[in-house]
Amino acid sequence: MKKFLKITSLTLLALIVVGFVVLKLMDNFNEQEAQNEDSNSMETTKQENPEKSQVADENTNKKTHEQDKAFEVPENPTGKDIESIMHKMTHQKVKAERKTGAVRMTPEAINEVIELINDVQPSNSQELLKMANHWKNGNYEHMVEEHNYFWSREGGNIGKAYGRASLMEENEFIRQNFLR
């Protein structure tokens, strides 16, 4: 009887964990679909009424540049500033003993980083663009090495990445750092 209860309890626990993971994945998928619908509705508006959409685009661009930036950009950014931003973006995707700072890795943030690299053109811009383009294409295979590249350039002692974060660990990092 005890063995039956243990098996039943473990099965129930496994089902709860799987259910939680599925719900999180569905939330992320629904959020992405909503963003795609928003961009599709903007395209439809542009096609139906170009004059109104131009005004809407101008207002949207002003908002984007004034308040919807994914991260704070210094007045005269340097290569070190870009590296710091990118380093903080990697924290979402890696396991490390300690992580200081966080910038959410979103398509918008990645595009802003690419734009910043192209504007500033630091001496290592090719390396930075290579990394940012990996991320833009959803390739996080080299994330540990990319994190440790920034970590070592900043003279890191504590917090070297030792692995990629699981989906659950990444969601927890996002919840703790961005959803408050």
XYZ file of C-alpha atoms in Angstrom:
180
model
C 0.000 0.000 0.000
C 2.838 2.398 0.861
C 4.526 1.694 -2.452
C 1.265 2.505 -4.290
C 0.965 5.837 -2.437
C 4.587 6.744 -3.250
C 4.121 5.972 -6.941
C 0.817 7.864 -7.037
C 2.360 10.876 -5.254
C 5.381 10.967 -7.555
C 3.159 10.662 -10.630
C 0.945 13.478 -9.397
C 3.968 15.663 -8.670
C 5.401 14.976 -12.135
C 2.064 15.901 -13.740
C 1.956 19.165 -11.801
C 5.507 20.083 -12.875
C 4.780 19.207 -16.514
C 1.537 21.203 -16.365
C 3.371 24.229 -14.970
C 6.007 24.073 -17.731
C 3.322 23.729 -20.420
C 1.427 26.733 -19.022
C 4.595 28.848 -19.025
C 5.367 27.839 -22.607
C 1.804 28.649 -23.667
C 2.010 32.067 -21.964
C 5.236 32.849 -23.842
C 3.698 31.651 -27.119
C 0.509 33.710 -26.569
C 2.580 36.790 -25.716
C 4.586 36.374 -28.925
C 1.390 35.882 -30.965
C -0.075 39.075 -29.487
C 3.044 41.006 -30.487
C 2.819 39.578 -34.008
C -0.875 40.536 -34.221
C -0.024 44.084 -33.122
C 2.590 44.420 -35.840
C 0.208 42.890 -38.425
C -2.550 45.329 -37.456
C -0.101 48.219 -37.872
C 0.724 46.962 -41.386
C -2.997 46.716 -42.227
C -3.535 50.279 -40.975
C -0.647 51.509 -43.110
C -2.111 49.889 -46.199
C -5.667 51.119 -45.563
C -4.844 54.683 -44.564
C -1.247 55.755 -45.247
C -1.696 59.327 -43.918
C -2.975 58.197 -40.531
C -0.330 55.513 -40.278
C 2.439 58.045 -40.941
C 1.254 60.119 -37.970
C 0.920 56.946 -35.891
C 4.426 55.848 -36.926
C 5.880 59.232 -35.940
C 4.173 59.070 -32.555
C 5.248 55.465 -32.075
C 8.843 56.296 -33.014
C 8.892 59.199 -30.538
C 7.572 56.949 -27.780
C 10.044 54.213 -28.665
C 12.994 56.566 -28.554
C 11.862 58.424 -25.459
C 10.467 55.814 -23.107
C 10.331 52.327 -24.562
C 14.070 51.702 -24.819
C 15.028 48.226 -23.712
C 17.987 49.646 -21.809
C 19.538 52.949 -20.819
C 22.110 54.250 -23.302
C 24.707 56.756 -22.052
C 24.872 60.119 -23.835
C 28.139 59.298 -25.648
C 28.224 55.489 -25.653
C 31.497 53.599 -25.959
C 32.391 50.051 -26.838
C 32.641 49.310 -23.098
C 29.060 50.545 -22.637
C 27.856 48.212 -25.400
C 29.771 45.293 -23.887
C 28.231 46.012 -20.490
C 24.709 46.010 -21.965
C 25.340 42.793 -23.877
C 26.912 41.181 -20.790
C 23.773 41.970 -18.789
C 21.641 40.503 -21.584
C 23.510 37.186 -21.362
C 22.580 36.822 -17.685
C 19.089 35.725 -18.729
C 20.476 32.707 -20.576
C 23.351 31.396 -18.403
C 24.051 29.762 -15.074
C 26.601 31.598 -12.934
C 27.498 31.817 -9.274
C 26.634 35.522 -9.268
C 25.069 37.850 -11.835
C 25.163 41.615 -11.470
C 22.753 43.571 -13.623
C 20.132 42.512 -16.107
C 18.874 43.666 -19.488
C 16.034 41.583 -20.872
C 16.980 39.796 -24.063
C 14.105 40.698 -26.369
C 14.049 41.140 -30.153
C 13.779 44.892 -29.577
C 16.792 44.959 -27.252
C 18.841 42.881 -29.670
C 17.956 45.234 -32.541
C 18.873 48.238 -30.381
C 22.254 46.659 -29.575
C 22.931 46.012 -33.266
C 22.017 49.620 -34.073
C 24.258 50.859 -31.256
C 27.195 48.740 -32.454
C 26.769 50.093 -35.983
C 26.575 53.691 -34.695
C 29.545 53.515 -32.293
C 31.676 51.041 -34.291
C 33.953 49.885 -31.463
C 37.191 48.101 -32.360
C 35.580 44.693 -31.678
C 32.368 45.507 -33.566
C 32.634 42.422 -35.793
C 32.753 40.125 -32.742
C 29.868 41.986 -31.074
C 27.766 41.899 -34.249
C 28.434 38.188 -34.625
C 27.090 37.568 -31.114
C 24.099 39.884 -31.506
C 23.188 38.248 -34.800
C 23.361 34.819 -33.132
C 20.814 36.059 -30.616
C 18.670 37.709 -33.264
C 18.482 34.357 -35.063
C 17.589 32.513 -31.854
C 21.002 30.833 -31.651
C 22.071 30.656 -27.996
C 24.445 27.713 -28.499
C 27.515 29.817 -27.624
C 25.900 31.830 -24.824
C 28.248 30.581 -22.091
C 31.335 31.512 -24.122
C 29.772 34.836 -25.115
C 28.955 35.663 -21.482
C 32.463 34.736 -20.384
C 33.946 36.909 -23.157
C 32.280 39.961 -21.574
C 32.944 38.731 -18.050
C 36.692 38.410 -18.697
C 36.901 41.768 -20.512
C 35.350 43.364 -17.414
C 37.988 41.689 -15.218
C 35.598 39.159 -13.710
C 36.524 37.255 -10.571
C 33.157 35.878 -9.478
C 30.286 34.952 -11.732
C 31.886 33.051 -14.589
C 29.144 31.216 -16.498
C 29.305 27.433 -16.190
C 26.260 26.400 -18.199
C 23.158 27.470 -20.073
C 20.053 28.173 -18.050
C 17.130 25.803 -18.493
C 13.807 27.220 -19.648
C 12.539 27.148 -16.063
C 15.669 28.908 -14.775
C 15.393 31.535 -17.497
C 11.712 32.132 -16.703
C 12.572 32.507 -13.029
C 15.328 35.024 -13.886
C 12.845 37.003 -16.010
C 10.236 36.910 -13.250
C 12.713 38.094 -10.603
C 14.310 40.837 -12.685
C 11.658 42.168 -15.061
C 8.139 41.285 -13.903
C 7.795 43.240 -10.693
